[in-house]
């Protein structure tokens, strides 16, 4: 696998998912030259009620780190925690390249992304295997399945006319080139 650059991984993962978040981050970043993992401690499903503390946490991160790229939840995600984290990411990191990712789930909030990355089948399978291996807490959910993840990759591949037929997609509100 290609060596990743230095990576800062910041998560506000709920306290009850801390070990899962740390384990998945460590596995994903195993080939990075340098990593820094930071985890906030907040109560799952109650992020909107902890908004002040979350905002302070995000702004503290923005003072300590200047990432080249940030991935966050889709801004129109219907899960209250995801939606707030997206909003606070944009609030704290105003001058950064932010890509929002989508998560298939019960809420039916998939949209029309505008940034596509074509994937070959081996990368698709690797991504699916990673999710299935490292997010055991989600495996009882009907939407958390290999065929659901493959279907999203296939749909996004169709939308961008990927040669392989597969892609992943993101939303970008703003991209500044040549800065």
PDB file of C-alpha atoms in Angstrom:
ATOM      1  CA  UNK A   1       0.000   0.000   0.000  1.00  0.00           C
ATOM      2  CA  UNK A   2       1.145   3.545  -0.711  1.00  0.00           C
ATOM      3  CA  UNK A   3       2.594   5.344   2.305  1.00  0.00           C
ATOM      4  CA  UNK A   4       0.193   7.954   3.669  1.00  0.00           C
ATOM      5  CA  UNK A   5       1.486  11.394   4.651  1.00  0.00           C
ATOM      6  CA  UNK A   6       1.288  12.659   8.202  1.00  0.00           C
ATOM      7  CA  UNK A   7      -2.283  12.350   9.397  1.00  0.00           C
ATOM      8  CA  UNK A   8      -4.153  13.901  12.289  1.00  0.00           C
ATOM      9  CA  UNK A   9      -7.270  11.922  13.218  1.00  0.00           C
ATOM     10  CA  UNK A  10      -9.780  13.771  15.335  1.00  0.00           C
ATOM     11  CA  UNK A  11     -12.932  12.143  16.539  1.00  0.00           C
ATOM     12  CA  UNK A  12     -15.688  13.228  18.848  1.00  0.00           C
ATOM     13  CA  UNK A  13     -16.878   9.646  18.910  1.00  0.00           C
ATOM     14  CA  UNK A  14     -19.196   8.986  21.765  1.00  0.00           C
ATOM     15  CA  UNK A  15     -17.709   7.546  24.916  1.00  0.00           C
ATOM     16  CA  UNK A  16     -19.343   4.159  24.377  1.00  0.00           C
ATOM     17  CA  UNK A  17     -17.612   3.818  20.976  1.00  0.00           C
ATOM     18  CA  UNK A  18     -14.169   5.051  21.991  1.00  0.00           C
ATOM     19  CA  UNK A  19     -12.305   1.733  21.606  1.00  0.00           C
ATOM     20  CA  UNK A  20     -13.957   1.055  18.251  1.00  0.00           C
ATOM     21  CA  UNK A  21     -12.996   4.518  16.975  1.00  0.00           C
ATOM     22  CA  UNK A  22      -9.410   4.151  18.204  1.00  0.00           C
ATOM     23  CA  UNK A  23      -9.061   0.661  16.742  1.00  0.00           C
ATOM     24  CA  UNK A  24     -10.402   1.645  13.339  1.00  0.00           C
ATOM     25  CA  UNK A  25      -8.217   4.759  13.217  1.00  0.00           C
ATOM     26  CA  UNK A  26      -5.088   2.798  14.114  1.00  0.00           C
ATOM     27  CA  UNK A  27      -5.836   0.178  11.459  1.00  0.00           C
ATOM     28  CA  UNK A  28      -6.591   2.768   8.786  1.00  0.00           C
ATOM     29  CA  UNK A  29      -3.458   4.783   9.550  1.00  0.00           C
ATOM     30  CA  UNK A  30      -1.017   1.896   9.943  1.00  0.00           C
ATOM     31  CA  UNK A  31       0.983   2.986   6.868  1.00  0.00           C
ATOM     32  CA  UNK A  32       1.058   6.714   7.625  1.00  0.00           C
ATOM     33  CA  UNK A  33       4.462   8.276   8.224  1.00  0.00           C
ATOM     34  CA  UNK A  34       3.221  10.069  11.321  1.00  0.00           C
ATOM     35  CA  UNK A  35      -0.125  10.068  13.091  1.00  0.00           C
ATOM     36  CA  UNK A  36      -1.801  11.911  15.883  1.00  0.00           C
ATOM     37  CA  UNK A  37      -5.051  10.521  17.259  1.00  0.00           C
ATOM     38  CA  UNK A  38      -7.341  12.749  19.320  1.00  0.00           C
ATOM     39  CA  UNK A  39     -10.672  11.643  20.738  1.00  0.00           C
ATOM     40  CA  UNK A  40     -13.264  13.806  22.446  1.00  0.00           C
ATOM     41  CA  UNK A  41     -15.596  12.334  25.019  1.00  0.00           C
ATOM     42  CA  UNK A  42     -19.217  13.124  24.399  1.00  0.00           C
ATOM     43  CA  UNK A  43     -22.515  11.299  24.907  1.00  0.00           C
ATOM     44  CA  UNK A  44     -23.827   9.468  21.835  1.00  0.00           C
ATOM     45  CA  UNK A  45     -27.133  10.805  20.461  1.00  0.00           C
ATOM     46  CA  UNK A  46     -26.928  13.912  22.661  1.00  0.00           C
ATOM     47  CA  UNK A  47     -24.417  16.012  20.716  1.00  0.00           C
ATOM     48  CA  UNK A  48     -26.918  18.841  20.090  1.00  0.00           C
ATOM     49  CA  UNK A  49     -27.359  19.195  23.863  1.00  0.00           C
ATOM     50  CA  UNK A  50     -23.576  19.362  24.291  1.00  0.00           C
ATOM     51  CA  UNK A  51     -23.185  21.909  21.509  1.00  0.00           C
ATOM     52  CA  UNK A  52     -21.280  24.496  23.524  1.00  0.00           C
ATOM     53  CA  UNK A  53     -18.671  21.988  24.687  1.00  0.00           C
ATOM     54  CA  UNK A  54     -18.417  20.465  21.198  1.00  0.00           C
ATOM     55  CA  UNK A  55     -17.924  23.873  19.627  1.00  0.00           C
ATOM     56  CA  UNK A  56     -15.157  24.697  22.117  1.00  0.00           C
ATOM     57  CA  UNK A  57     -13.520  21.339  21.369  1.00  0.00           C
ATOM     58  CA  UNK A  58     -13.640  21.925  17.597  1.00  0.00           C
ATOM     59  CA  UNK A  59     -12.265  25.459  17.884  1.00  0.00           C
ATOM     60  CA  UNK A  60      -9.450  24.221  20.111  1.00  0.00           C
ATOM     61  CA  UNK A  61      -8.560  21.664  17.429  1.00  0.00           C
ATOM     62  CA  UNK A  62      -8.586  24.404  14.782  1.00  0.00           C
ATOM     63  CA  UNK A  63      -6.059  26.412  16.809  1.00  0.00           C
ATOM     64  CA  UNK A  64      -3.761  23.421  17.266  1.00  0.00           C
ATOM     65  CA  UNK A  65      -3.887  21.933  13.764  1.00  0.00           C
ATOM     66  CA  UNK A  66      -3.987  23.195  10.192  1.00  0.00           C
ATOM     67  CA  UNK A  67      -4.937  20.161   8.080  1.00  0.00           C
ATOM     68  CA  UNK A  68      -4.715  20.167   4.289  1.00  0.00           C
ATOM     69  CA  UNK A  69      -7.997  18.281   4.015  1.00  0.00           C
ATOM     70  CA  UNK A  70     -10.838  17.457   6.381  1.00  0.00           C
ATOM     71  CA  UNK A  71     -13.498  14.761   6.078  1.00  0.00           C
ATOM     72  CA  UNK A  72     -16.725  15.260   7.977  1.00  0.00           C
ATOM     73  CA  UNK A  73     -20.326  14.114   7.838  1.00  0.00           C
ATOM     74  CA  UNK A  74     -22.656  15.318   5.086  1.00  0.00           C
ATOM     75  CA  UNK A  75     -24.176  18.652   6.148  1.00  0.00           C
ATOM     76  CA  UNK A  76     -27.723  17.451   5.447  1.00  0.00           C
ATOM     77  CA  UNK A  77     -27.300  14.178   7.329  1.00  0.00           C
ATOM     78  CA  UNK A  78     -30.516  13.571   9.246  1.00  0.00           C
ATOM     79  CA  UNK A  79     -28.759  12.051  12.263  1.00  0.00           C
ATOM     80  CA  UNK A  80     -28.557  14.865  14.809  1.00  0.00           C
ATOM     81  CA  UNK A  81     -24.981  14.109  15.935  1.00  0.00           C
ATOM     82  CA  UNK A  82     -23.651  13.863  12.371  1.00  0.00           C
ATOM     83  CA  UNK A  83     -25.369  17.050  11.239  1.00  0.00           C
ATOM     84  CA  UNK A  84     -24.022  19.068  14.186  1.00  0.00           C
ATOM     85  CA  UNK A  85     -20.478  17.798  13.674  1.00  0.00           C
ATOM     86  CA  UNK A  86     -20.596  18.869  10.038  1.00  0.00           C
ATOM     87  CA  UNK A  87     -21.849  22.310  11.017  1.00  0.00           C
ATOM     88  CA  UNK A  88     -19.155  22.743  13.670  1.00  0.00           C
ATOM     89  CA  UNK A  89     -16.437  21.534  11.304  1.00  0.00           C
ATOM     90  CA  UNK A  90     -17.336  24.301   8.857  1.00  0.00           C
ATOM     91  CA  UNK A  91     -17.547  26.782  11.710  1.00  0.00           C
ATOM     92  CA  UNK A  92     -14.122  25.951  13.163  1.00  0.00           C
ATOM     93  CA  UNK A  93     -12.188  25.251   9.952  1.00  0.00           C
ATOM     94  CA  UNK A  94     -13.340  28.055   7.651  1.00  0.00           C
ATOM     95  CA  UNK A  95     -10.203  28.196   5.487  1.00  0.00           C
ATOM     96  CA  UNK A  96      -9.762  24.495   4.877  1.00  0.00           C
ATOM     97  CA  UNK A  97     -10.657  22.004   2.202  1.00  0.00           C
ATOM     98  CA  UNK A  98     -13.584  20.056   3.640  1.00  0.00           C
ATOM     99  CA  UNK A  99     -15.196  17.036   2.043  1.00  0.00           C
ATOM    100  CA  UNK A 100     -18.433  15.700   3.483  1.00  0.00           C
ATOM    101  CA  UNK A 101     -19.133  11.971   3.331  1.00  0.00           C
ATOM    102  CA  UNK A 102     -22.424  10.145   3.372  1.00  0.00           C
ATOM    103  CA  UNK A 103     -23.538   7.186   5.425  1.00  0.00           C
ATOM    104  CA  UNK A 104     -26.349   4.931   4.189  1.00  0.00           C
ATOM    105  CA  UNK A 105     -28.879   4.410   6.977  1.00  0.00           C
ATOM    106  CA  UNK A 106     -32.566   4.371   7.861  1.00  0.00           C
ATOM    107  CA  UNK A 107     -33.006   8.125   7.530  1.00  0.00           C
ATOM    108  CA  UNK A 108     -32.935   8.125   3.733  1.00  0.00           C
ATOM    109  CA  UNK A 109     -30.763  11.218   3.522  1.00  0.00           C
ATOM    110  CA  UNK A 110     -28.510  10.362   0.592  1.00  0.00           C
ATOM    111  CA  UNK A 111     -28.243  13.269  -1.811  1.00  0.00           C
ATOM    112  CA  UNK A 112     -26.454  14.298  -4.990  1.00  0.00           C
ATOM    113  CA  UNK A 113     -22.731  14.547  -4.217  1.00  0.00           C
ATOM    114  CA  UNK A 114     -20.488  16.668  -6.418  1.00  0.00           C
ATOM    115  CA  UNK A 115     -17.000  15.182  -5.898  1.00  0.00           C
ATOM    116  CA  UNK A 116     -16.306  11.669  -7.165  1.00  0.00           C
ATOM    117  CA  UNK A 117     -13.334   9.335  -6.829  1.00  0.00           C
ATOM    118  CA  UNK A 118     -13.442   6.345  -9.194  1.00  0.00           C
ATOM    119  CA  UNK A 119     -12.390   3.082  -7.497  1.00  0.00           C
ATOM    120  CA  UNK A 120     -11.285  -0.261  -8.845  1.00  0.00           C
ATOM    121  CA  UNK A 121     -13.018  -3.362  -7.527  1.00  0.00           C
ATOM    122  CA  UNK A 122     -10.163  -4.362  -5.210  1.00  0.00           C
ATOM    123  CA  UNK A 123     -10.260  -0.972  -3.455  1.00  0.00           C
ATOM    124  CA  UNK A 124     -14.047  -1.254  -3.158  1.00  0.00           C
ATOM    125  CA  UNK A 125     -13.749  -4.627  -1.485  1.00  0.00           C
ATOM    126  CA  UNK A 126     -10.967  -3.393   0.782  1.00  0.00           C
ATOM    127  CA  UNK A 127     -13.118  -0.474   1.948  1.00  0.00           C
ATOM    128  CA  UNK A 128     -16.101  -2.728   2.568  1.00  0.00           C
ATOM    129  CA  UNK A 129     -13.983  -5.248   4.476  1.00  0.00           C
ATOM    130  CA  UNK A 130     -12.568  -2.437   6.607  1.00  0.00           C
ATOM    131  CA  UNK A 131     -16.040  -1.233   7.597  1.00  0.00           C
ATOM    132  CA  UNK A 132     -17.302  -4.730   8.357  1.00  0.00           C
ATOM    133  CA  UNK A 133     -14.212  -5.560  10.406  1.00  0.00           C
ATOM    134  CA  UNK A 134     -13.844  -2.383  12.438  1.00  0.00           C
ATOM    135  CA  UNK A 135     -17.389  -1.243  13.151  1.00  0.00           C
ATOM    136  CA  UNK A 136     -18.858  -4.261  14.913  1.00  0.00           C
ATOM    137  CA  UNK A 137     -21.273  -2.067  16.888  1.00  0.00           C
ATOM    138  CA  UNK A 138     -23.189  -1.351  13.665  1.00  0.00           C
ATOM    139  CA  UNK A 139     -23.528  -4.930  12.415  1.00  0.00           C
ATOM    140  CA  UNK A 140     -27.036  -5.430  13.774  1.00  0.00           C
ATOM    141  CA  UNK A 141     -28.338  -2.602  11.603  1.00  0.00           C
ATOM    142  CA  UNK A 142     -30.019  -3.604   8.343  1.00  0.00           C
ATOM    143  CA  UNK A 143     -28.188  -0.924   6.343  1.00  0.00           C
ATOM    144  CA  UNK A 144     -24.756  -2.101   7.540  1.00  0.00           C
ATOM    145  CA  UNK A 145     -24.074  -4.807   4.991  1.00  0.00           C
ATOM    146  CA  UNK A 146     -21.666  -5.630   2.219  1.00  0.00           C
ATOM    147  CA  UNK A 147     -24.356  -5.402  -0.449  1.00  0.00           C
ATOM    148  CA  UNK A 148     -25.534  -1.963   0.765  1.00  0.00           C
ATOM    149  CA  UNK A 149     -21.998  -0.586   0.662  1.00  0.00           C
ATOM    150  CA  UNK A 150     -21.368  -2.125  -2.758  1.00  0.00           C
ATOM    151  CA  UNK A 151     -24.645  -0.653  -4.042  1.00  0.00           C
ATOM    152  CA  UNK A 152     -23.597   2.864  -3.014  1.00  0.00           C
ATOM    153  CA  UNK A 153     -20.196   2.410  -4.692  1.00  0.00           C
ATOM    154  CA  UNK A 154     -21.916   1.180  -7.847  1.00  0.00           C
ATOM    155  CA  UNK A 155     -24.456   4.018  -7.874  1.00  0.00           C
ATOM    156  CA  UNK A 156     -21.698   6.609  -7.442  1.00  0.00           C
ATOM    157  CA  UNK A 157     -19.711   4.875 -10.190  1.00  0.00           C
ATOM    158  CA  UNK A 158     -22.658   5.210 -12.559  1.00  0.00           C
ATOM    159  CA  UNK A 159     -23.085   8.876 -11.651  1.00  0.00           C
ATOM    160  CA  UNK A 160     -19.481   9.741 -12.562  1.00  0.00           C
ATOM    161  CA  UNK A 161     -19.185   7.254 -15.438  1.00  0.00           C
ATOM    162  CA  UNK A 162     -16.275   5.507 -13.728  1.00  0.00           C
ATOM    163  CA  UNK A 163     -14.471   3.073 -15.999  1.00  0.00           C
ATOM    164  CA  UNK A 164     -14.608   0.389 -13.296  1.00  0.00           C
ATOM    165  CA  UNK A 165     -18.267   1.117 -12.605  1.00  0.00           C
ATOM    166  CA  UNK A 166     -17.489   2.028  -8.968  1.00  0.00           C
ATOM    167  CA  UNK A 167     -16.721   5.224  -7.093  1.00  0.00           C
ATOM    168  CA  UNK A 168     -17.031   6.924  -3.771  1.00  0.00           C
ATOM    169  CA  UNK A 169     -18.474  10.393  -3.552  1.00  0.00           C
ATOM    170  CA  UNK A 170     -18.322  13.451  -1.353  1.00  0.00           C
ATOM    171  CA  UNK A 171     -19.976  16.812  -1.052  1.00  0.00           C
ATOM    172  CA  UNK A 172     -17.960  19.994  -1.247  1.00  0.00           C
ATOM    173  CA  UNK A 173     -19.429  23.380  -0.472  1.00  0.00           C
ATOM    174  CA  UNK A 174     -16.280  25.291  -1.326  1.00  0.00           C
ATOM    175  CA  UNK A 175     -12.932  24.537  -2.963  1.00  0.00           C
ATOM    176  CA  UNK A 176     -10.215  27.167  -3.317  1.00  0.00           C
ATOM    177  CA  UNK A 177      -7.571  26.353  -5.920  1.00  0.00           C
ATOM    178  CA  UNK A 178      -4.119  27.940  -6.127  1.00  0.00           C
ATOM    179  CA  UNK A 179      -4.060  29.393  -2.629  1.00  0.00           C
TER     180      UNK A 179
END
